[in-house]
CSV table of C-alpha atoms in Angstrom, one decimal:
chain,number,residue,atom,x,y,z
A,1,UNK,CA,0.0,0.0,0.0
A,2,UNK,CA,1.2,3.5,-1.1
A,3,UNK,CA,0.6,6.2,1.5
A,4,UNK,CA,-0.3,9.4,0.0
A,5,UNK,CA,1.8,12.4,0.4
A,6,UNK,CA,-0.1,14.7,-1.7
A,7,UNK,CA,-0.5,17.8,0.9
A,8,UNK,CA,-2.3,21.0,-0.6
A,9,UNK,CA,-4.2,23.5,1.4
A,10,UNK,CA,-2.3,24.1,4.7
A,11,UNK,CA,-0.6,21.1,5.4
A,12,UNK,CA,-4.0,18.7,3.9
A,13,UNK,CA,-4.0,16.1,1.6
A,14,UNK,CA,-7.3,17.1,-0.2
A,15,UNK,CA,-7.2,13.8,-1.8
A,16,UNK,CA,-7.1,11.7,1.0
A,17,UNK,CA,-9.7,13.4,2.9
A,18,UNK,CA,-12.1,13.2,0.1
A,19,UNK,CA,-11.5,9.7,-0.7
A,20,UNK,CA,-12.3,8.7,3.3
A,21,UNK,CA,-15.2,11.3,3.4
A,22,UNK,CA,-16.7,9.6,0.4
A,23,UNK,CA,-16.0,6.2,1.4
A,24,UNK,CA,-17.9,7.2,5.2
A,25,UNK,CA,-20.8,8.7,3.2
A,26,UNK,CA,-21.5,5.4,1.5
A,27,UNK,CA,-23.6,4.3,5.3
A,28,UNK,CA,-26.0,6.2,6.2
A,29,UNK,CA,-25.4,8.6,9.4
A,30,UNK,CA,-21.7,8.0,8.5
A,31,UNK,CA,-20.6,11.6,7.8
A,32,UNK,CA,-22.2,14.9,9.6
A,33,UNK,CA,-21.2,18.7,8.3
A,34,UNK,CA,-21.9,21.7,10.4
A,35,UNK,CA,-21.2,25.2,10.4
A,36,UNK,CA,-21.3,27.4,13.1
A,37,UNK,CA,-20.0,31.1,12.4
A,38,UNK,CA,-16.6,31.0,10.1
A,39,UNK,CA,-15.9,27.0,11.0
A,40,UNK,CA,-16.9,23.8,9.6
A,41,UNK,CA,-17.0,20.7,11.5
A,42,UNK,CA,-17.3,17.5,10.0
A,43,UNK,CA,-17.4,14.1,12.4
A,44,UNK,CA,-16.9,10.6,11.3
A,45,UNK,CA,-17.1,7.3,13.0
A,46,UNK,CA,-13.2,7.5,13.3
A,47,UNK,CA,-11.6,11.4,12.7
A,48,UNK,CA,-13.4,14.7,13.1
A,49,UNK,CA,-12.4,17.9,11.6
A,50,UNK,CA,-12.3,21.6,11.9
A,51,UNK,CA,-12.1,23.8,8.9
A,52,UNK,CA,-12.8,27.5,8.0
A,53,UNK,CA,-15.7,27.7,5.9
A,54,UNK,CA,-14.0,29.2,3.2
A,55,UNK,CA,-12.2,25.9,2.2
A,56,UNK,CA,-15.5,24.0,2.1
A,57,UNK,CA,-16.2,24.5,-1.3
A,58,UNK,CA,-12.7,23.0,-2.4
A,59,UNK,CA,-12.1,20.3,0.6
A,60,UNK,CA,-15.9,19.2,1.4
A,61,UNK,CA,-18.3,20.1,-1.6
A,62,UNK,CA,-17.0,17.8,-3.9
A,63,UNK,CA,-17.9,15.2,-1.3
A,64,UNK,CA,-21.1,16.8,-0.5
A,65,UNK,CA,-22.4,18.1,-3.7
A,66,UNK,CA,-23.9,20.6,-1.3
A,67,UNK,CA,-23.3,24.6,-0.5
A,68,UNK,CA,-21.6,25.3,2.9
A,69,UNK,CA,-24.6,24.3,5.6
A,70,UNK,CA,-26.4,27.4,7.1
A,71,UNK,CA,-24.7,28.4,10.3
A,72,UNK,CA,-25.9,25.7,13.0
A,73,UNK,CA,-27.4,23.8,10.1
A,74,UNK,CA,-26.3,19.6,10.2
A,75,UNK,CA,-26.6,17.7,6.8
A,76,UNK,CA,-25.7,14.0,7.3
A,77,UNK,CA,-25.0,11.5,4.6
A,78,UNK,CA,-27.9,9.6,3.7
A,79,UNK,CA,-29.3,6.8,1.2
A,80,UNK,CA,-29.4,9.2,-1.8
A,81,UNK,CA,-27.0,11.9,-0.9
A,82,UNK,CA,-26.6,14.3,1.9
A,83,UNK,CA,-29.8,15.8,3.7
A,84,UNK,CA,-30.3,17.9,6.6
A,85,UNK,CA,-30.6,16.6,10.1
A,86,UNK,CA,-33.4,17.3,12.5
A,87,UNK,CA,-32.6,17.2,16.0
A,88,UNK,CA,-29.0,17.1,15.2
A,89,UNK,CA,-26.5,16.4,18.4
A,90,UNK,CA,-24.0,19.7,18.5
A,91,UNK,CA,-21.0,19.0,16.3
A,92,UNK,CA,-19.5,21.5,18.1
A,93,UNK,CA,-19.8,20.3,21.3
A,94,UNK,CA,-19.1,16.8,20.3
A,95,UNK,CA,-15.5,18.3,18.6
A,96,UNK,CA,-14.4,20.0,21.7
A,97,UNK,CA,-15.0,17.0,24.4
A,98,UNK,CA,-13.1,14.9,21.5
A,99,UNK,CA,-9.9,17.5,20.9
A,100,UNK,CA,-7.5,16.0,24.0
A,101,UNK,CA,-4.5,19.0,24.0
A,102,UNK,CA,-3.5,18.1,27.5
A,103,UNK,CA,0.5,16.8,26.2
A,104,UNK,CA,2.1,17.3,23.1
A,105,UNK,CA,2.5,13.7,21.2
A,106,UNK,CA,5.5,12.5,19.0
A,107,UNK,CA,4.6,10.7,15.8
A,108,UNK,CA,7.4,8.5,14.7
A,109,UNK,CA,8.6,6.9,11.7
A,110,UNK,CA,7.6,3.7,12.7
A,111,UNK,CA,4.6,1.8,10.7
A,112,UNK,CA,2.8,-1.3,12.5
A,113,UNK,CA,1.3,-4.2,10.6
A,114,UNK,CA,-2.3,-4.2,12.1
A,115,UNK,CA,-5.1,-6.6,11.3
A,116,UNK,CA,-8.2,-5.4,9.7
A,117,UNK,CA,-10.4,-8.2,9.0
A,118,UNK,CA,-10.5,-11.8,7.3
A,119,UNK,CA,-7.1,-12.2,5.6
A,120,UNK,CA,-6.4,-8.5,5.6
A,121,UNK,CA,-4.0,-6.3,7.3
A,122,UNK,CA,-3.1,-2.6,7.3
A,123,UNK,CA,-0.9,-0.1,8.9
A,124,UNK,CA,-0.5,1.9,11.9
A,125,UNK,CA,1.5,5.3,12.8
A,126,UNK,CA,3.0,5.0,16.3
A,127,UNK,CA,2.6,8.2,18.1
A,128,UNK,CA,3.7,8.8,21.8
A,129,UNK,CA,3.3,10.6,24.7
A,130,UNK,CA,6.3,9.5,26.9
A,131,UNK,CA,5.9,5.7,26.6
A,132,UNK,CA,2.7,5.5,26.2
A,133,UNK,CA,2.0,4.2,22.9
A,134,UNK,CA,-0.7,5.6,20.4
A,135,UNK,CA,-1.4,3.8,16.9
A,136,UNK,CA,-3.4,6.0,14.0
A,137,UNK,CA,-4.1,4.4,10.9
A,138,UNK,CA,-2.0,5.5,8.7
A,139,UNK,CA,-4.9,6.4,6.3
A,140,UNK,CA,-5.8,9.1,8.4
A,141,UNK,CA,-2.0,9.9,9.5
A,142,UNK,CA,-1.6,10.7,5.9
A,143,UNK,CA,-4.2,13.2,6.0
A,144,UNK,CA,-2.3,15.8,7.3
A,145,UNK,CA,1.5,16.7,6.6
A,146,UNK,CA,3.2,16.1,9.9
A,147,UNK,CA,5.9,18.9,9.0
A,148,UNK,CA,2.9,21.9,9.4
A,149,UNK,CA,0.9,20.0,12.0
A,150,UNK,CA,1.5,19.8,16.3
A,151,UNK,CA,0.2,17.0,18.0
A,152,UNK,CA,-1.8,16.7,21.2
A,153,UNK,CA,-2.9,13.8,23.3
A,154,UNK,CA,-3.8,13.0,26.7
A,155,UNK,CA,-1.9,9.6,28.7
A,156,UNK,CA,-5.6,8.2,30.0
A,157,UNK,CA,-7.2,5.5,28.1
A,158,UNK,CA,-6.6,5.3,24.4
A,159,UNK,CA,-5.9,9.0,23.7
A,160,UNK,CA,-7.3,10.4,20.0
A,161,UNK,CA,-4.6,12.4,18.4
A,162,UNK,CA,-5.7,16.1,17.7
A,163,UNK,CA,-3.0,17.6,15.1
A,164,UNK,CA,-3.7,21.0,14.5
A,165,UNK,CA,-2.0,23.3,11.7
A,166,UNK,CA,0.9,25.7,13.0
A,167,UNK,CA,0.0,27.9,10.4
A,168,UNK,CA,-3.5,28.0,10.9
A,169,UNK,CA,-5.0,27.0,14.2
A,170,UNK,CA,-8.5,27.3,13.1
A,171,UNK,CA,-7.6,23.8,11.1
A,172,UNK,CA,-7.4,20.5,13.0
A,173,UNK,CA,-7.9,16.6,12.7
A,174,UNK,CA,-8.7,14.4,15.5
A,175,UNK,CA,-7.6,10.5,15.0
A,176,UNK,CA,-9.3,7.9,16.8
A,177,UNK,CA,-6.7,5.6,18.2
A,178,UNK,CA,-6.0,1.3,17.4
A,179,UNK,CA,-5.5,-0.5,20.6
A,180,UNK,CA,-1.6,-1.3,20.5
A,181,UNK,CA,-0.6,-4.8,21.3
A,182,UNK,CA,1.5,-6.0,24.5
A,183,UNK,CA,4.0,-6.1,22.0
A,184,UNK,CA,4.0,-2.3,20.7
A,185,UNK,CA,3.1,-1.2,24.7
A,186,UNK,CA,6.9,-3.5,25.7
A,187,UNK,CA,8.5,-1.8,22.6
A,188,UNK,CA,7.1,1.7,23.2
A,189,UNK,CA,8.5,1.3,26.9
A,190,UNK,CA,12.2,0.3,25.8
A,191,UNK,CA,12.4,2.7,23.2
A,192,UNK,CA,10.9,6.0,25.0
A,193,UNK,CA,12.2,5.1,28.7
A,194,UNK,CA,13.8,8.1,30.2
């Protein structure tokens, strides 16, 4: 597998992001877009973003086939395109509680060989705070070039990664974490020990 490294836009990799977006809107509920004031927020089952609204129409539409929402406006993906939500939870809410910036995180150069399903496998980005190992799917590691991004995390439980654009800090990814193995936790320790 060939990770992408196609980064346009502040540090994103357009490409990638559409390809997952469009992937998650093929099940229903699977993608939900909100905008509240000059920010749009778009939540997955595994990675929520932040973007200002201006980069909608060259990141998002093409996903959505959609204008911008109105502000506090949800469309979700749905059996024939996107629709607007009724009753929608508050993306923005949801975002915040999800954005862990308590300690910075290191992503590393290492890859990790992950099971996926029957007969398949994929790969994992170890991050870490300290020793404490984080693995990202390397899908949504390549989403963001780790050159203009800073990393945040938190040590309790399996910590999301929230990278969020030096440049810009209005732009941000969160990365739901892959349960590392004993193995990865042992390695993590030995490498990382102070």
């Amino acid at each position: 597998m060939k990770l992408s490294t196609n980064f346009t836009l502040f540090g994103l990799n357009v490409k990638a992001i559409q390809a997952y977006l469009k992937e998650q809107a093929k099940d229903r509920r699977g993608v939900r877009i909100t905008c509240r004031g000059d920010l749009v927020y778009i939540i997955t089952a595994y990675t929520a973003f932040k973007l200002p609204s201006v980069l909608y129409a060259d990141v998002i539409q093409p996903v959505t086939f959609r204008e911008c929402p109105a502000d506090g406006v949800t469309i979700i993906s749905a059996q024939y395109g996107f629709e607007v939500e009724e009753n929608a939870p508050d993306l923005v809410d949801i975002f915040k509680r999800h954005a862990p910036n308590e300690k910075p995180v290191e992503r590393t150069p290492f890859l990790q060989d992950i099971p996926t399903g029957k007969k398949k496998s994929g790969l994992a980005r170890l991050f870490h705070i300290g020793t404490t190992p984080i693995l990202i799917n390397a899908d949504y590691d390549s989403m963001v070039n780790p050159v203009q991004f800073t990393y945040h995390g938190t040590t309790r439980g399996y910590s999301p990664v929230y990278a969020v654009s030096a440049s810009d800090p209005t732009i941000s990814v969160i990365m739901l974490p892959i349960k590392p193995t004993a193995e990865v936790e042992t390695l993590c320790k030995k490498m990382f020990s102070e």
